[in-house]
Amino acid sequence: MRTTRVVRRFAVLTGSALLALTGAAGPAAADDDTPEKVTEAGTSFRTATALRIDQEATAEASTGDYLYWAFPVDAGQRATVHATVKLPDAAARHAASTWRVDVYDGLRRRQACRLGTPTKTAAQDAASVSLSCSLRTVRSWSEQWANDPLPGTYYLRLTVTDLKADDLGLPVRAEAKVTATDAGGAQAVDGSLAEPLVPGAGSDKQQTAAAVEPEDGWSGGWWSSRWLWTAAGGVLAALAGVGGYALTRGSGRPARVPQGM
């Protein structure tokens, strides 16, 4: 009976510890406040319009314009950019058109798309064209010679790359949005940058882009869910030691054995 009670108490303690750690590792409650929609876009890196994660953006432009938005991506995140172009009436167009999204980091290095459709051709009678680009997981630190994505400001550029000259200047409406997911501790690396890669001071527009950062600030690269699982392993090891000792130590000297024995 005593052994059964010990085992039961050990199981309760272990379950409570796992529930507590699982709750701590779970995502924070979603914020009900929806960010206001951005209604413009820049025309260069220096004039890129600031855009937060999950914030919608629209812009009225002419076919052939370059549209730029700047957004923050922190260490451990996997960002995906989405863009949709509402095309002019088919009667006003003369041929198909090819559209493209490009993503650049804070050093203006073009980043490869892990998934998605960054380039797409729209038929002459198409009403819209949708593009996407999923980036690699942003690392907290990298070698100087590497081209790994690092935390900081990223740029989304949307433009047409193949178009008949007669269609230049036709009005279009662009929509953009950036989403991000947490890659988890399995993608964490040791080390961190001294500062995120963000544009320097300049014009008012550039300062706006430089001010884009996660709402709760940059992580700095030191925190990941590996800390939680390390703590969980330590707690479980301690509980296993206590439980093993309780199961093997026995119930003490039997009552029938004399003291001198």
mmCIF file of C-alpha atoms in Angstrom:
data_model
loop_
_atom_site.group_PDB
_atom_site.id
_atom_site.type_symbol
_atom_site.label_atom_id
_atom_site.label_comp_id
_atom_site.label_asym_id
_atom_site.label_seq_id
_atom_site.Cartn_x
_atom_site.Cartn_y
_atom_site.Cartn_z
ATOM 1 C CA MET A 1 0.000 0.000 0.000
ATOM 2 C CA ARG A 2 2.801 2.405 0.850
ATOM 3 C CA THR A 3 4.512 1.725 -2.456
ATOM 4 C CA THR A 4 1.243 2.288 -4.320
ATOM 5 C CA ARG A 5 0.751 5.661 -2.628
ATOM 6 C CA VAL A 6 4.311 6.698 -3.513
ATOM 7 C CA VAL A 7 3.852 5.725 -7.157
ATOM 8 C CA ARG A 8 0.535 7.567 -7.323
ATOM 9 C CA ARG A 9 2.044 10.702 -5.783
ATOM 10 C CA PHE A 10 4.983 10.521 -8.210
ATOM 11 C CA ALA A 11 2.595 10.286 -11.178
ATOM 12 C CA VAL A 12 0.597 13.295 -9.963
ATOM 13 C CA LEU A 13 3.733 15.418 -9.512
ATOM 14 C CA THR A 14 5.050 14.442 -12.940
ATOM 15 C CA GLY A 15 1.738 15.243 -14.626
ATOM 16 C CA SER A 16 1.513 18.618 -12.879
ATOM 17 C CA ALA A 17 5.039 19.552 -13.933
ATOM 18 C CA LEU A 18 4.369 18.628 -17.563
ATOM 19 C CA LEU A 19 1.135 20.621 -17.638
ATOM 20 C CA ALA A 20 2.865 23.670 -16.189
ATOM 21 C CA LEU A 21 5.701 23.520 -18.697
ATOM 22 C CA THR A 22 3.342 22.889 -21.612
ATOM 23 C CA GLY A 23 1.321 25.921 -20.626
ATOM 24 C CA ALA A 24 4.456 28.037 -20.431
ATOM 25 C CA ALA A 25 5.650 26.834 -23.829
ATOM 26 C CA GLY A 26 2.323 27.482 -25.539
ATOM 27 C CA PRO A 27 1.763 30.578 -27.680
ATOM 28 C CA ALA A 28 0.593 33.751 -26.017
ATOM 29 C CA ALA A 29 -3.040 34.688 -26.343
ATOM 30 C CA ALA A 30 -3.827 36.328 -29.647
ATOM 31 C CA ASP A 31 -4.235 40.054 -29.625
ATOM 32 C CA ASP A 32 -7.763 41.072 -30.568
ATOM 33 C CA ASP A 33 -6.607 44.475 -31.808
ATOM 34 C CA THR A 34 -6.393 44.379 -35.589
ATOM 35 C CA PRO A 35 -3.737 46.770 -36.920
ATOM 36 C CA GLU A 36 -4.982 49.504 -39.195
ATOM 37 C CA LYS A 37 -4.633 48.912 -42.918
ATOM 38 C CA VAL A 38 -1.763 50.626 -44.726
ATOM 39 C CA THR A 39 -2.988 52.497 -47.817
ATOM 40 C CA GLU A 40 0.251 53.365 -49.613
ATOM 41 C CA ALA A 41 3.540 51.946 -50.821
ATOM 42 C CA GLY A 42 6.990 53.377 -51.374
ATOM 43 C CA THR A 43 8.724 53.513 -54.741
ATOM 44 C CA SER A 44 12.272 52.643 -53.580
ATOM 45 C CA PHE A 45 14.181 51.135 -50.665
ATOM 46 C CA ARG A 46 14.565 54.570 -49.088
ATOM 47 C CA THR A 47 10.842 55.357 -49.273
ATOM 48 C CA ALA A 48 9.495 51.893 -48.385
ATOM 49 C CA THR A 49 6.274 52.068 -46.370
ATOM 50 C CA ALA A 50 6.398 50.470 -42.914
ATOM 51 C CA LEU A 51 4.313 47.310 -42.554
ATOM 52 C CA ARG A 52 3.865 45.103 -39.501
ATOM 53 C CA ILE A 53 3.358 41.359 -39.444
ATOM 54 C CA ASP A 54 -0.295 40.434 -40.224
ATOM 55 C CA GLN A 55 -1.052 44.017 -41.258
ATOM 56 C CA GLU A 56 -2.832 44.479 -44.580
ATOM 57 C CA ALA A 57 -1.605 46.988 -47.133
ATOM 58 C CA THR A 58 -3.130 48.394 -50.304
ATOM 59 C CA ALA A 59 -1.823 50.819 -52.882
ATOM 60 C CA GLU A 60 -3.114 52.439 -56.051
ATOM 61 C CA ALA A 61 -0.406 52.466 -58.710
ATOM 62 C CA SER A 62 0.316 52.396 -62.424
ATOM 63 C CA THR A 63 1.473 49.354 -64.312
ATOM 64 C CA GLY A 64 5.270 49.493 -64.398
ATOM 65 C CA ASP A 65 5.710 51.104 -60.958
ATOM 66 C CA TYR A 66 7.940 49.525 -58.312
ATOM 67 C CA LEU A 67 6.120 49.171 -54.981
ATOM 68 C CA TYR A 68 8.067 48.731 -51.714
ATOM 69 C CA TRP A 69 7.044 47.834 -48.158
ATOM 70 C CA ALA A 70 9.377 47.340 -45.158
ATOM 71 C CA PHE A 71 8.565 44.842 -42.392
ATOM 72 C CA PRO A 72 10.388 43.316 -39.378
ATOM 73 C CA VAL A 73 11.317 39.655 -38.992
ATOM 74 C CA ASP A 74 12.875 38.400 -35.757
ATOM 75 C CA ALA A 75 15.132 35.426 -35.030
ATOM 76 C CA GLY A 76 13.350 32.074 -35.194
ATOM 77 C CA GLN A 77 10.545 33.314 -37.462
ATOM 78 C CA ARG A 78 9.527 32.037 -40.883
ATOM 79 C CA ALA A 79 7.958 34.873 -42.841
ATOM 80 C CA THR A 80 5.718 34.595 -45.884
ATOM 81 C CA VAL A 81 4.834 37.554 -48.084
ATOM 82 C CA HIS A 82 1.553 37.617 -49.988
ATOM 83 C CA ALA A 83 0.710 39.998 -52.821
ATOM 84 C CA THR A 84 -2.303 40.345 -55.095
ATOM 85 C CA VAL A 85 -2.607 42.698 -58.036
ATOM 86 C CA LYS A 86 -6.047 43.735 -59.285
ATOM 87 C CA LEU A 87 -5.488 44.163 -63.015
ATOM 88 C CA PRO A 88 -7.098 46.721 -65.370
ATOM 89 C CA ASP A 89 -10.102 45.789 -67.498
ATOM 90 C CA ALA A 90 -9.237 43.168 -70.075
ATOM 91 C CA ALA A 91 -10.520 45.452 -72.845
ATOM 92 C CA ALA A 92 -7.825 48.012 -72.017
ATOM 93 C CA ARG A 93 -4.948 45.515 -72.131
ATOM 94 C CA HIS A 94 -3.116 44.260 -75.201
ATOM 95 C CA ALA A 95 -1.285 41.145 -73.940
ATOM 96 C CA ALA A 96 -0.431 38.991 -70.953
ATOM 97 C CA SER A 97 1.773 40.374 -68.177
ATOM 98 C CA THR A 98 4.280 38.789 -65.777
ATOM 99 C CA TRP A 99 4.443 39.969 -62.151
ATOM 100 C CA ARG A 100 7.057 39.304 -59.492
ATOM 101 C CA VAL A 101 7.680 39.742 -55.747
ATOM 102 C CA ASP A 102 11.220 40.005 -54.370
ATOM 103 C CA VAL A 103 12.299 40.086 -50.730
ATOM 104 C CA TYR A 104 15.502 41.770 -49.531
ATOM 105 C CA ASP A 105 17.070 41.847 -46.075
ATOM 106 C CA GLY A 106 18.442 44.857 -44.197
ATOM 107 C CA LEU A 107 21.657 44.705 -46.260
ATOM 108 C CA ARG A 108 19.541 44.698 -49.436
ATOM 109 C CA ARG A 109 20.559 41.160 -50.273
ATOM 110 C CA ARG A 110 17.872 39.337 -52.215
ATOM 111 C CA GLN A 111 16.525 36.388 -50.262
ATOM 112 C CA ALA A 112 15.586 33.083 -51.882
ATOM 113 C CA CYS A 113 12.033 31.769 -51.596
ATOM 114 C CA ARG A 114 11.746 28.445 -49.812
ATOM 115 C CA LEU A 115 8.154 27.968 -50.991
ATOM 116 C CA GLY A 116 5.560 29.920 -52.917
ATOM 117 C CA THR A 117 5.042 31.463 -56.337
ATOM 118 C CA PRO A 118 7.149 34.629 -56.556
ATOM 119 C CA THR A 119 6.648 34.999 -60.331
ATOM 120 C CA LYS A 120 3.421 34.496 -62.241
ATOM 121 C CA THR A 121 2.055 35.375 -65.662
ATOM 122 C CA ALA A 122 -1.470 36.765 -65.898
ATOM 123 C CA ALA A 123 -3.432 36.195 -69.073
ATOM 124 C CA GLN A 124 -4.823 39.187 -70.924
ATOM 125 C CA ASP A 125 -8.333 38.486 -69.633
ATOM 126 C CA ALA A 126 -7.300 37.714 -66.019
ATOM 127 C CA ALA A 127 -8.867 39.880 -63.321
ATOM 128 C CA SER A 128 -6.021 39.515 -60.810
ATOM 129 C CA VAL A 129 -2.756 37.730 -60.090
ATOM 130 C CA SER A 130 -1.607 36.405 -56.691
ATOM 131 C CA LEU A 131 1.999 35.891 -55.610
ATOM 132 C CA SER A 132 3.732 34.550 -52.503
ATOM 133 C CA CYS A 133 7.214 33.892 -51.154
ATOM 134 C CA SER A 134 8.089 31.951 -47.988
ATOM 135 C CA LEU A 135 11.513 32.824 -46.611
ATOM 136 C CA ARG A 136 13.972 30.592 -44.806
ATOM 137 C CA THR A 137 13.996 30.636 -41.021
ATOM 138 C CA VAL A 138 15.659 33.802 -39.735
ATOM 139 C CA ARG A 139 18.779 32.999 -37.701
ATOM 140 C CA SER A 140 19.999 34.944 -34.698
ATOM 141 C CA TRP A 141 23.618 34.817 -35.880
ATOM 142 C CA SER A 142 25.623 33.819 -38.956
ATOM 143 C CA GLU A 143 29.126 33.747 -40.364
ATOM 144 C CA GLN A 144 30.160 36.871 -42.273
ATOM 145 C CA TRP A 145 30.582 34.947 -45.531
ATOM 146 C CA ALA A 146 27.132 33.321 -45.343
ATOM 147 C CA ASN A 147 23.905 34.594 -46.888
ATOM 148 C CA ASP A 148 21.662 33.429 -44.055
ATOM 149 C CA PRO A 149 18.596 35.586 -43.290
ATOM 150 C CA LEU A 150 19.205 37.583 -40.109
ATOM 151 C CA PRO A 151 16.823 39.526 -37.835
ATOM 152 C CA GLY A 152 15.993 43.045 -38.909
ATOM 153 C CA THR A 153 14.060 44.987 -41.532
ATOM 154 C CA TYR A 154 13.071 43.208 -44.720
ATOM 155 C CA TYR A 155 11.786 44.748 -47.948
ATOM 156 C CA LEU A 156 8.972 43.469 -50.143
ATOM 157 C CA ARG A 157 9.148 44.681 -53.739
ATOM 158 C CA LEU A 158 6.288 44.157 -56.207
ATOM 159 C CA THR A 159 6.498 44.985 -59.903
ATOM 160 C CA VAL A 160 5.736 43.778 -63.409
ATOM 161 C CA THR A 161 8.672 42.209 -65.256
ATOM 162 C CA ASP A 162 7.220 41.412 -68.682
ATOM 163 C CA LEU A 163 4.687 43.734 -70.241
ATOM 164 C CA LYS A 164 3.760 45.073 -73.662
ATOM 165 C CA ALA A 165 4.729 48.733 -73.995
ATOM 166 C CA ASP A 166 1.143 49.726 -74.854
ATOM 167 C CA ASP A 167 0.015 48.591 -71.369
ATOM 168 C CA LEU A 168 2.451 50.736 -69.385
ATOM 169 C CA GLY A 169 0.723 53.239 -67.114
ATOM 170 C CA LEU A 170 -2.610 51.440 -66.800
ATOM 171 C CA PRO A 171 -4.040 51.731 -63.247
ATOM 172 C CA VAL A 172 -3.723 48.731 -60.901
ATOM 173 C CA ARG A 173 -4.528 48.086 -57.255
ATOM 174 C CA ALA A 174 -1.988 46.149 -55.187
ATOM 175 C CA GLU A 175 -2.619 44.316 -51.917
ATOM 176 C CA ALA A 176 0.140 42.971 -49.669
ATOM 177 C CA LYS A 177 0.404 41.141 -46.350
ATOM 178 C CA VAL A 178 3.199 39.466 -44.387
ATOM 179 C CA THR A 179 2.613 36.533 -42.041
ATOM 180 C CA ALA A 180 5.108 34.774 -39.775
ATOM 181 C CA THR A 181 5.308 31.580 -37.749
ATOM 182 C CA ASP A 182 7.708 30.532 -34.987
ATOM 183 C CA ALA A 183 10.094 27.793 -36.126
ATOM 184 C CA GLY A 184 10.711 26.660 -32.532
ATOM 185 C CA GLY A 185 13.836 25.777 -30.601
ATOM 186 C CA ALA A 186 14.916 23.116 -33.104
ATOM 187 C CA GLN A 187 16.019 25.935 -35.433
ATOM 188 C CA ALA A 188 17.756 28.018 -32.735
ATOM 189 C CA VAL A 189 21.506 28.631 -32.962
ATOM 190 C CA ASP A 190 24.052 29.943 -30.494
ATOM 191 C CA GLY A 191 25.175 33.545 -30.751
ATOM 192 C CA SER A 192 23.372 36.773 -31.604
ATOM 193 C CA LEU A 193 23.871 39.999 -33.526
ATOM 194 C CA ALA A 194 24.900 43.139 -31.711
ATOM 195 C CA GLU A 195 22.063 44.968 -33.492
ATOM 196 C CA PRO A 196 19.320 43.902 -35.946
ATOM 197 C CA LEU A 197 19.943 44.736 -39.606
ATOM 198 C CA VAL A 198 17.871 47.895 -40.091
ATOM 199 C CA PRO A 199 18.335 50.900 -42.407
ATOM 200 C CA GLY A 200 20.281 53.885 -41.116
ATOM 201 C CA ALA A 201 19.028 57.407 -40.537
ATOM 202 C CA GLY A 202 17.978 59.420 -43.558
ATOM 203 C CA SER A 203 14.814 60.963 -44.896
ATOM 204 C CA ASP A 204 11.576 60.911 -42.943
ATOM 205 C CA LYS A 205 10.339 57.963 -44.956
ATOM 206 C CA GLN A 206 13.523 56.036 -44.279
ATOM 207 C CA GLN A 207 13.283 56.728 -40.571
ATOM 208 C CA THR A 208 9.727 55.344 -40.662
ATOM 209 C CA ALA A 209 11.000 52.138 -42.237
ATOM 210 C CA ALA A 210 13.840 51.922 -39.697
ATOM 211 C CA ALA A 211 11.315 52.195 -36.862
ATOM 212 C CA VAL A 212 9.579 48.973 -37.919
ATOM 213 C CA GLU A 213 10.201 46.317 -35.287
ATOM 214 C CA PRO A 214 8.216 43.572 -33.500
ATOM 215 C CA GLU A 215 5.629 44.956 -31.090
ATOM 216 C CA ASP A 216 7.405 43.343 -28.111
ATOM 217 C CA GLY A 217 10.891 44.321 -29.339
ATOM 218 C CA TRP A 218 13.747 42.305 -30.803
ATOM 219 C CA SER A 219 14.487 39.044 -29.024
ATOM 220 C CA GLY A 220 18.261 39.465 -29.231
ATOM 221 C CA GLY A 221 18.658 35.789 -30.121
ATOM 222 C CA TRP A 222 19.233 34.397 -26.626
ATOM 223 C CA TRP A 223 15.729 32.992 -25.964
ATOM 224 C CA SER A 224 14.231 29.863 -27.517
ATOM 225 C CA SER A 225 11.919 27.048 -26.460
ATOM 226 C CA ARG A 226 14.997 24.891 -25.820
ATOM 227 C CA TRP A 227 15.259 26.603 -22.430
ATOM 228 C CA LEU A 228 11.808 25.261 -21.499
ATOM 229 C CA TRP A 229 12.588 21.713 -22.578
ATOM 230 C CA THR A 230 15.921 21.815 -20.750
ATOM 231 C CA ALA A 231 14.095 22.869 -17.574
ATOM 232 C CA ALA A 232 11.489 20.164 -18.168
ATOM 233 C CA GLY A 233 14.227 17.542 -18.483
ATOM 234 C CA GLY A 234 15.792 18.688 -15.211
ATOM 235 C CA VAL A 235 12.467 18.547 -13.354
ATOM 236 C CA LEU A 236 11.623 15.089 -14.715
ATOM 237 C CA ALA A 237 15.089 13.784 -13.829
ATOM 238 C CA ALA A 238 14.698 15.038 -10.246
ATOM 239 C CA LEU A 239 11.229 13.498 -9.939
ATOM 240 C CA ALA A 240 12.462 10.225 -11.404
ATOM 241 C CA GLY A 241 15.258 10.132 -8.811
ATOM 242 C CA VAL A 242 12.842 10.758 -5.940
ATOM 243 C CA GLY A 243 10.412 8.166 -7.281
ATOM 244 C CA GLY A 244 13.124 5.561 -7.809
ATOM 245 C CA TYR A 245 14.451 6.042 -4.300
ATOM 246 C CA ALA A 246 10.940 5.727 -2.816
ATOM 247 C CA LEU A 247 10.340 2.474 -4.714
ATOM 248 C CA THR A 248 13.640 0.823 -3.807
ATOM 249 C CA ARG A 249 14.319 1.888 -0.224
ATOM 250 C CA GLY A 250 11.775 -0.534 1.233
ATOM 251 C CA SER A 251 9.551 -0.073 4.326
ATOM 252 C CA GLY A 252 12.350 -0.226 6.952
ATOM 253 C CA ARG A 253 13.197 -2.928 9.539
ATOM 254 C CA PRO A 254 10.473 -5.582 9.872
ATOM 255 C CA ALA A 255 8.758 -5.545 13.281
ATOM 256 C CA ARG A 256 9.583 -9.208 13.946
ATOM 257 C CA VAL A 257 13.334 -8.628 13.729
ATOM 258 C CA PRO A 258 14.971 -7.853 17.156
ATOM 259 C CA GLN A 259 16.901 -4.632 17.532
ATOM 260 C CA GLY A 260 20.223 -6.425 17.990
ATOM 261 C CA MET A 261 20.010 -8.302 14.731
#
